[in-house]
PDB file of C-alpha atoms and ligand atoms in Angstrom:
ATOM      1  CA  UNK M 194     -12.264  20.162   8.996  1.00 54.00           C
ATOM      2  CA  UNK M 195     -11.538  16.470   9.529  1.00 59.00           C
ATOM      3  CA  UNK M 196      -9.414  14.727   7.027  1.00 72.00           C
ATOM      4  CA  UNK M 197     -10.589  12.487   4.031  1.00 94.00           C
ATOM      5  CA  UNK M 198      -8.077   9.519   4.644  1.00 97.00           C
ATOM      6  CA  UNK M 199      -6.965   6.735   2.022  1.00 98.00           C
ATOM      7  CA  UNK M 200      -6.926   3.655   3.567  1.00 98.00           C
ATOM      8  CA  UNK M 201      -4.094   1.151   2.554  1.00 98.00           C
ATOM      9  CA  UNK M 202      -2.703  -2.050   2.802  1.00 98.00           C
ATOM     10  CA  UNK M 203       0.729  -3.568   2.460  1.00 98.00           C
ATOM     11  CA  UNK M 204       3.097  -6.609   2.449  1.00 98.00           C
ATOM     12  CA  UNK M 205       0.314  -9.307   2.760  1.00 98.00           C
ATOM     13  CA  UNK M 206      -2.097 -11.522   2.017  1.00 98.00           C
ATOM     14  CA  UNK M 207      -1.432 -12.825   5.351  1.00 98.00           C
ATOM     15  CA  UNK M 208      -3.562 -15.813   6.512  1.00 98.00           C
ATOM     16  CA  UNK M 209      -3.611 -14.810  10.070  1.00 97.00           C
ATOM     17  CA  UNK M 210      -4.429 -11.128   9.289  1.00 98.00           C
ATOM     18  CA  UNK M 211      -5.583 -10.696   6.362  1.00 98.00           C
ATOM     19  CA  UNK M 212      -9.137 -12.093   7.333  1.00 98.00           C
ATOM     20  CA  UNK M 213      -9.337  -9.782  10.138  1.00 98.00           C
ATOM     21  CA  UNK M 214      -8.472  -6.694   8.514  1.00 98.00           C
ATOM     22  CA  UNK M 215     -11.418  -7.412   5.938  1.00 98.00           C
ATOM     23  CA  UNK M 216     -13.554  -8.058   8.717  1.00 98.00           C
ATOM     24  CA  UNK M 217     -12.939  -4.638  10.333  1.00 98.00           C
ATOM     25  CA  UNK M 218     -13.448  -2.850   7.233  1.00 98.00           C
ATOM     26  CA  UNK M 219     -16.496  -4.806   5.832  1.00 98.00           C
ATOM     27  CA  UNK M 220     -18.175  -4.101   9.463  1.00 98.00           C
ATOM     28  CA  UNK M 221     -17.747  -0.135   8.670  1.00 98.00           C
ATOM     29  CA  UNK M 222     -18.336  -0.354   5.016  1.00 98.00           C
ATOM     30  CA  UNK M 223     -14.839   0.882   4.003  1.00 98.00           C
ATOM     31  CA  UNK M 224     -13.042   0.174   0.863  1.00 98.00           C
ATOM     32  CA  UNK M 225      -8.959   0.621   0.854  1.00 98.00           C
ATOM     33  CA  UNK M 226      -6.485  -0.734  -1.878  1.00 98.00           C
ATOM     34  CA  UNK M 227      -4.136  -3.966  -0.336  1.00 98.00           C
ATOM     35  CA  UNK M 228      -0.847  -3.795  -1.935  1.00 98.00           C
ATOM     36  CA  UNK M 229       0.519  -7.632  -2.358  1.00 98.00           C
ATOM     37  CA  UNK M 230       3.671  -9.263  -2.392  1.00 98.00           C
ATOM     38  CA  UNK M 231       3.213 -11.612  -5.126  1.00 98.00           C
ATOM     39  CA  UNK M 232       5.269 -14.568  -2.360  1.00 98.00           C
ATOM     40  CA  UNK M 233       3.010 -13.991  -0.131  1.00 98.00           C
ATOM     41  CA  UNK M 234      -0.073 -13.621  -2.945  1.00 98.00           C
ATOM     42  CA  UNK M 235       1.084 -17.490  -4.129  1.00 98.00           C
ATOM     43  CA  UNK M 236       0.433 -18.594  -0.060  1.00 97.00           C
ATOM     44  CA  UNK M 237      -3.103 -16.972  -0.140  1.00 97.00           C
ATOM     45  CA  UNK M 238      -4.705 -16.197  -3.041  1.00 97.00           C
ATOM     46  CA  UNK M 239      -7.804 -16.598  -2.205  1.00 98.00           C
ATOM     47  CA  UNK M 240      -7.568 -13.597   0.857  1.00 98.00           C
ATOM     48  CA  UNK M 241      -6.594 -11.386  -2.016  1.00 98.00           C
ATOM     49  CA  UNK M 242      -9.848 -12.917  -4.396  1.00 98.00           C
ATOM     50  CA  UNK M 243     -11.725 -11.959  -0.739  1.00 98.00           C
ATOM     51  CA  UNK M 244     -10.904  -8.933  -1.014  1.00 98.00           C
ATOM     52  CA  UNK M 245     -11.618  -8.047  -4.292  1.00 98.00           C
ATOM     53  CA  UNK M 246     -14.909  -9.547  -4.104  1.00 98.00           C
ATOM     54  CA  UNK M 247     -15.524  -6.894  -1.589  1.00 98.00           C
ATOM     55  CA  UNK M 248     -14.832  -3.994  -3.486  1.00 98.00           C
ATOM     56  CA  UNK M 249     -11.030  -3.686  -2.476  1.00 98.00           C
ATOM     57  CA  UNK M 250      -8.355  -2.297  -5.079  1.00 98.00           C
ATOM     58  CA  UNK M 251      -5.281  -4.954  -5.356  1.00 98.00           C
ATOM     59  CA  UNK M 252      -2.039  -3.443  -6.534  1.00 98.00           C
ATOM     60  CA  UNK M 253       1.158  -4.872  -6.799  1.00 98.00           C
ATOM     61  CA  UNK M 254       4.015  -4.564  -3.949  1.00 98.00           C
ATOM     62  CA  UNK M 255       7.012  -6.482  -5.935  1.00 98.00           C
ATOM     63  CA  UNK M 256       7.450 -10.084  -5.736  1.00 98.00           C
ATOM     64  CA  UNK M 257       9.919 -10.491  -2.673  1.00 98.00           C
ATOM     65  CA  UNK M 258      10.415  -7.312  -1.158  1.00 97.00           C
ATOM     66  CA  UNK M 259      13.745  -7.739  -0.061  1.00 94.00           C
ATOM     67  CA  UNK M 260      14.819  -4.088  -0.404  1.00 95.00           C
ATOM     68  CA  UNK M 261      14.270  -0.692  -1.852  1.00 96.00           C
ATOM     69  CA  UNK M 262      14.611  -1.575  -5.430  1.00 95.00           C
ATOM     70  CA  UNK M 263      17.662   1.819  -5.073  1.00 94.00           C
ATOM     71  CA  UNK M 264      19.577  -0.428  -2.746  1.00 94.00           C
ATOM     72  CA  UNK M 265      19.440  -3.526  -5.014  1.00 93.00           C
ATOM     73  CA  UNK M 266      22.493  -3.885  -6.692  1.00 89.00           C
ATOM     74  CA  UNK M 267      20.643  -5.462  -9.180  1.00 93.00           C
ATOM     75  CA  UNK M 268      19.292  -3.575 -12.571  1.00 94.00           C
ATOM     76  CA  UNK M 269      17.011  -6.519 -13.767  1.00 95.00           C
ATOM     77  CA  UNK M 270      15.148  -7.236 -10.335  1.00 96.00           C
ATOM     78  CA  UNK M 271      12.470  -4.083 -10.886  1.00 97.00           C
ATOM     79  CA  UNK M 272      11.245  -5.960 -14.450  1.00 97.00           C
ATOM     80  CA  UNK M 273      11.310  -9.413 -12.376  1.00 97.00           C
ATOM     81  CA  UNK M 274       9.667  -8.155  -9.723  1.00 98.00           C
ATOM     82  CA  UNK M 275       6.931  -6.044 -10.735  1.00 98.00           C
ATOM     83  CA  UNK M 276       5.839  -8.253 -14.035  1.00 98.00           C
ATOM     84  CA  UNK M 277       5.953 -11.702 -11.848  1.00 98.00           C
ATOM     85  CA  UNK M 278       3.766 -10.272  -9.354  1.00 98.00           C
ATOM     86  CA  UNK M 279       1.330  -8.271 -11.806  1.00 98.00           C
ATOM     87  CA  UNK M 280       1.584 -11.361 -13.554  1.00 98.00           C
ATOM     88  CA  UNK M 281       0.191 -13.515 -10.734  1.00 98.00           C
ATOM     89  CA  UNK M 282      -2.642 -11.092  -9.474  1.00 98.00           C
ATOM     90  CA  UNK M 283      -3.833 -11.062 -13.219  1.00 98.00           C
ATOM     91  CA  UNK M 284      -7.284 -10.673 -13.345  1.00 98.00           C
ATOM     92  CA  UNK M 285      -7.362  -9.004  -9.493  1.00 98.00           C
ATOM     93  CA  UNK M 286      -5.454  -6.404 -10.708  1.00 98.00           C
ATOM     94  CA  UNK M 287      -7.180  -2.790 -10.453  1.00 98.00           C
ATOM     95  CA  UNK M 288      -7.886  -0.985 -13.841  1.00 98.00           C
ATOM     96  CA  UNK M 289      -5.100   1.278 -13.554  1.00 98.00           C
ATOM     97  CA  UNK M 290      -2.045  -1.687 -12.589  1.00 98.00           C
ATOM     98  CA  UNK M 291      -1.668  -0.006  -9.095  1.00 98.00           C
ATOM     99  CA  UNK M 292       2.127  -0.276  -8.040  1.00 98.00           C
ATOM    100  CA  UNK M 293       3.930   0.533  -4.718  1.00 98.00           C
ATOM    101  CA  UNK M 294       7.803   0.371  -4.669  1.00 98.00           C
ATOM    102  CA  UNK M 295       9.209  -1.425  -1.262  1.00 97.00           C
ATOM    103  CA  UNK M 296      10.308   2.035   0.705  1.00 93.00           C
ATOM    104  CA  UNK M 297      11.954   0.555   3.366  1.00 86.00           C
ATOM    105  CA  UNK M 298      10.838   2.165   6.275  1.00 86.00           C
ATOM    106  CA  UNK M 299       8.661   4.734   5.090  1.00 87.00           C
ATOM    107  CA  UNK M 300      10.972   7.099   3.875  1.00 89.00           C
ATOM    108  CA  UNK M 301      10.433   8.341   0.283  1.00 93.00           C
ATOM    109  CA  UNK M 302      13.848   9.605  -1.426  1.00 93.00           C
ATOM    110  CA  UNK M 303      16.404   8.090  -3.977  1.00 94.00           C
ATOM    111  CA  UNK M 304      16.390   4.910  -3.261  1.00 95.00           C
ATOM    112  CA  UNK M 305      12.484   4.055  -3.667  1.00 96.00           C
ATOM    113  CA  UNK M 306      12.407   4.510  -7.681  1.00 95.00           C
ATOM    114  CA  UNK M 307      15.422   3.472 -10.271  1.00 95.00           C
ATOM    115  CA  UNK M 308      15.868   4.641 -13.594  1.00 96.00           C
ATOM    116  CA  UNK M 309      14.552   0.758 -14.589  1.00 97.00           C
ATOM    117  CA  UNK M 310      12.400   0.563 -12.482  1.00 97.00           C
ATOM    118  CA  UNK M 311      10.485   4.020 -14.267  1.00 98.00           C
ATOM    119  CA  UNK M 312      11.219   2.246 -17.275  1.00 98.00           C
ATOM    120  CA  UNK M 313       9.188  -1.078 -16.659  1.00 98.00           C
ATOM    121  CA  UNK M 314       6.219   1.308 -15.008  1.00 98.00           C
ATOM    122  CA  UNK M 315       6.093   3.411 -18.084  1.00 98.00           C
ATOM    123  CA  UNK M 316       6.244   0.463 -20.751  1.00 98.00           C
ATOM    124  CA  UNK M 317       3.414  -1.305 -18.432  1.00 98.00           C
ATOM    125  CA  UNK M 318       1.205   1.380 -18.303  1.00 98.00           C
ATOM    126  CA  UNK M 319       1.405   1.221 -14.787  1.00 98.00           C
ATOM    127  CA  UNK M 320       0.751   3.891 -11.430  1.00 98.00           C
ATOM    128  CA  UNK M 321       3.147   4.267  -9.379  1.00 98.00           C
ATOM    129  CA  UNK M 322       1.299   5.247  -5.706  1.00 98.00           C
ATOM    130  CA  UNK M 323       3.289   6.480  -3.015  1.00 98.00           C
ATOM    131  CA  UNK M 324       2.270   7.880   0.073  1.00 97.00           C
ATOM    132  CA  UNK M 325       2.663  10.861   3.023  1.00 96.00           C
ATOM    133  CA  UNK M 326       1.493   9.290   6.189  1.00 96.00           C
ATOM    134  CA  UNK M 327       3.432   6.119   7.848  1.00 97.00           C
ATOM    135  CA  UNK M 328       2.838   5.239  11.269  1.00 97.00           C
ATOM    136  CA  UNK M 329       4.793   2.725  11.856  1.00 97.00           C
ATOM    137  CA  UNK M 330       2.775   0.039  12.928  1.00 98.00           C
ATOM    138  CA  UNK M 331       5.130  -2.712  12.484  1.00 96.00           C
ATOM    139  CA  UNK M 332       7.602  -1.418  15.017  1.00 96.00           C
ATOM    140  CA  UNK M 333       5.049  -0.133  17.249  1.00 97.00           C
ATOM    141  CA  UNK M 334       2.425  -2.320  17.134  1.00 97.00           C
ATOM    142  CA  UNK M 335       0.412  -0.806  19.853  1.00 96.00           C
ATOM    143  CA  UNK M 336       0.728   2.668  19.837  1.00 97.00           C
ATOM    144  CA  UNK M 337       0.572   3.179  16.175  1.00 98.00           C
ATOM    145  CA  UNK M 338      -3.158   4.402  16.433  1.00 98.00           C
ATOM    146  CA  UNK M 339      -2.322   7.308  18.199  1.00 98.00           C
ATOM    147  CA  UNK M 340       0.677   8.460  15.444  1.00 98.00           C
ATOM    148  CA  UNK M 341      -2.235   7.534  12.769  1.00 97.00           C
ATOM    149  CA  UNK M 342      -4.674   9.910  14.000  1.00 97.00           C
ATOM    150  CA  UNK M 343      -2.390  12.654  14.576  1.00 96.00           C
ATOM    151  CA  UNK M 344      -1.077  11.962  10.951  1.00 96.00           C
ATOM    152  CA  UNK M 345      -4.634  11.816   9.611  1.00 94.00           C
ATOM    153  CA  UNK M 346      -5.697  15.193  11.839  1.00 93.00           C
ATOM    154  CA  UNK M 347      -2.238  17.121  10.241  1.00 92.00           C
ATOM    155  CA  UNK M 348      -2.234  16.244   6.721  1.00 92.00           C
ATOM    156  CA  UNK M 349      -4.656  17.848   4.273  1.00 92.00           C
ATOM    157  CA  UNK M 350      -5.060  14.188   2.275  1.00 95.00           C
ATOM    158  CA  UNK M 351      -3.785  11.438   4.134  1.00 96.00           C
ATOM    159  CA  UNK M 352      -2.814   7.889   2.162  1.00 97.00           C
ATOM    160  CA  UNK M 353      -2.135   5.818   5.141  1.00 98.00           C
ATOM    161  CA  UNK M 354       0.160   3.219   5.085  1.00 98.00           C
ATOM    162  CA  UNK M 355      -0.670  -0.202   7.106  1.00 98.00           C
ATOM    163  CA  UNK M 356       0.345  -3.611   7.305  1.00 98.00           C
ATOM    164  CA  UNK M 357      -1.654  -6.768   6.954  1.00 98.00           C
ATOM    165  CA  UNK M 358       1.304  -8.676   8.554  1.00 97.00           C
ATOM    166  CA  UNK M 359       1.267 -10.613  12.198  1.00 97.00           C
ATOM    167  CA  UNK M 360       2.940  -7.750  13.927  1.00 97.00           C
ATOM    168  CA  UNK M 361      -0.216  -7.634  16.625  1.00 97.00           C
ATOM    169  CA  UNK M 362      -0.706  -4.227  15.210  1.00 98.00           C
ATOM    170  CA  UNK M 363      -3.876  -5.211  13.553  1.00 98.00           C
ATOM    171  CA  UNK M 364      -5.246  -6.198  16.889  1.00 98.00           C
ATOM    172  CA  UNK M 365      -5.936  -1.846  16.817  1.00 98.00           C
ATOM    173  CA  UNK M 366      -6.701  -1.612  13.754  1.00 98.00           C
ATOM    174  CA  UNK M 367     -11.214  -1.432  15.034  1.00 98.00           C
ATOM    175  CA  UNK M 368      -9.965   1.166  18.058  1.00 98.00           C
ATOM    176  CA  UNK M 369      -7.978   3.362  15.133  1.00 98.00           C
ATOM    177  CA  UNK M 370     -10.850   2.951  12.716  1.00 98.00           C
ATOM    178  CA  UNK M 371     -13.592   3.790  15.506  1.00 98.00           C
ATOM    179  CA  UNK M 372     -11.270   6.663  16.903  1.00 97.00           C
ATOM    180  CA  UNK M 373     -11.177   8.174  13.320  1.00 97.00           C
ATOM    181  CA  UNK M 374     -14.824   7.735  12.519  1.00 96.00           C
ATOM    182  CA  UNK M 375     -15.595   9.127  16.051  1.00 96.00           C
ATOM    183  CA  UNK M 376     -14.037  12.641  15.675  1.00 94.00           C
ATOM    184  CA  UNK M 377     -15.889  13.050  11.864  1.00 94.00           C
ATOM    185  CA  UNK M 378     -12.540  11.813  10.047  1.00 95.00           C
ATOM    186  CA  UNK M 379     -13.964  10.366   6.517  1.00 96.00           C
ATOM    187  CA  UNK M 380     -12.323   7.286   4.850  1.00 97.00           C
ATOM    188  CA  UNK M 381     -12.424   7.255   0.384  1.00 97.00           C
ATOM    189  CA  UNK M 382     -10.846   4.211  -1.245  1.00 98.00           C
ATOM    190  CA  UNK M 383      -9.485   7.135  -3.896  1.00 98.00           C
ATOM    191  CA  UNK M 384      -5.807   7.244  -3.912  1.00 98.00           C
ATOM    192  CA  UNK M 385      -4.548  11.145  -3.760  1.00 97.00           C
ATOM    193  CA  UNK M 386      -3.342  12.448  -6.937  1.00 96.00           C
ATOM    194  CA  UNK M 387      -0.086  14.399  -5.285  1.00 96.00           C
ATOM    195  CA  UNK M 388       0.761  10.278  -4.474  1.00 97.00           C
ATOM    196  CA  UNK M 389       0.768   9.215  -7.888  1.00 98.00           C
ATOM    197  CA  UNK M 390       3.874  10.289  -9.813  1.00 98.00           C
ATOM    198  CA  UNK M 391       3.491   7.961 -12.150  1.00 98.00           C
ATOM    199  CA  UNK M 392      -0.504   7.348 -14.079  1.00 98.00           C
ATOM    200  CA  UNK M 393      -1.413   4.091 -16.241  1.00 98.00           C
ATOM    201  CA  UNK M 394       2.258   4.676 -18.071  1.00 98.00           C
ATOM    202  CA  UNK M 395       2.766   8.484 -17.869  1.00 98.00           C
ATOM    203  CA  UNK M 396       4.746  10.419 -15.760  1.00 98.00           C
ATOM    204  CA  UNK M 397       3.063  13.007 -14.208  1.00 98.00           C
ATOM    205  CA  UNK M 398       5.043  14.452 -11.961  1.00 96.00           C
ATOM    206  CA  UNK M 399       9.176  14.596 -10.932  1.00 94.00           C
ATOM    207  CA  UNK M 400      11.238  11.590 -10.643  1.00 95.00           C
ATOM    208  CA  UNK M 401      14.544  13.085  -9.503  1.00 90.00           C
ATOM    209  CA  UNK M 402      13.907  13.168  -5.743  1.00 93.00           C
ATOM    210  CA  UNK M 403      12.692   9.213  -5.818  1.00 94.00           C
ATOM    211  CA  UNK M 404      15.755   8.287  -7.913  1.00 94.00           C
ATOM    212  CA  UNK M 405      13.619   7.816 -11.146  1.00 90.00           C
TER     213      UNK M 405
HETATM  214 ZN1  LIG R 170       6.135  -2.866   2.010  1.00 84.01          ZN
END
């Protein structure tokens, strides 16, 4: 049976993208969640008020995403960063204060989650949404379509990770959605529960192997 695939978002609103990935998805009817860097939100609001209008789910991707908040050497930046950008999408926000740490790279493992960092998702009520299927479309900004469907086809409940960024790898982003569509694959804006370690405050499932 063909996947049901979660369609996501991350790093922008980028003015150069940003429009186009809305286009693409408006033109299929498909909803996915964009995950904002609260910089890049201040640049372009108004692509993240776009996309809300349009039945998109905004969450919060930190304020600067300058690292894996593990690698920071820097206890106070997960409070900073989450509450600044939260903060800023305000009323964009989805019900349930969506929140993706930076992963740096894709990998999930100690260094996505802190001990703070739990702390200020708990005490925010927030949900923490991870993901299982990274393609890589920043370094490969061509053949990432190809990974993508072979990630969606192998996985029983993909939550796809893409980037709204200038990499050219939105140029593919119509072939990858037609491709998918084509051979039955289904796209649901619903974010996979085994993602979601964290649910409006509560921890739902283990920390340890995230560094939480
Ligand atoms: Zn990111």
């Amino acid at each position: 049976m063909p996947a049901e695939v979660t369609l996501t978002f991350d790093n922008g609103p980028d003015p150069a993208t940003t429009p186009r990935v809305l286009d693409a998805l408006a033109a299929r009817g498909l909803r996915a969640t964009f995950f904002v860097v609260g910089e890049q939100l201040a640049r372009a609001r108004g692509l993240a008020e776009r996309a809300h209008a349009e039945g998109h789910w905004i969450g919060n991707h930190t304020w600067t995403h300058r690292a894996p908040f593990g690698r920071l050497d820097d206890v106070s930046a997960p409070h900073r960063e989450i509450e600044r950008t939260q903060a800023l999408i305000g009323g964009l926000a989805h019900p349930d204060r969506l929140f993706r740490p930076v992963g740096g790279g894709g990998e999930l493992g100690p260094h996505v989650l802190t001990p703070e960092t739990v702390a200020v998702l708990v005490a925010g009520g927030y949900t923490c949404a991870l993901w299982n299927a990274v393609p890589g479309d920043w370094r490969d900004p061509h053949g990432w379509v190809e990974r993508a469907l072979a990630q969606c086809r192998a996985h029983a409940r993909p939550l796809l990770v893409l980037h709204d960024l200038p990499t050219g790898a939105m140029d593919q982003l119509e072939r990858f959605l037609d491709a998918a569509l084509a051979e039955g694959i289904r796209f649901t804006q619903a974010l996979p529960e085994a993602c979601l370690p964290i649910v409006r405050g509560e921890v739902v499932r283990p920390l340890d192997r995230l560094g939480g």
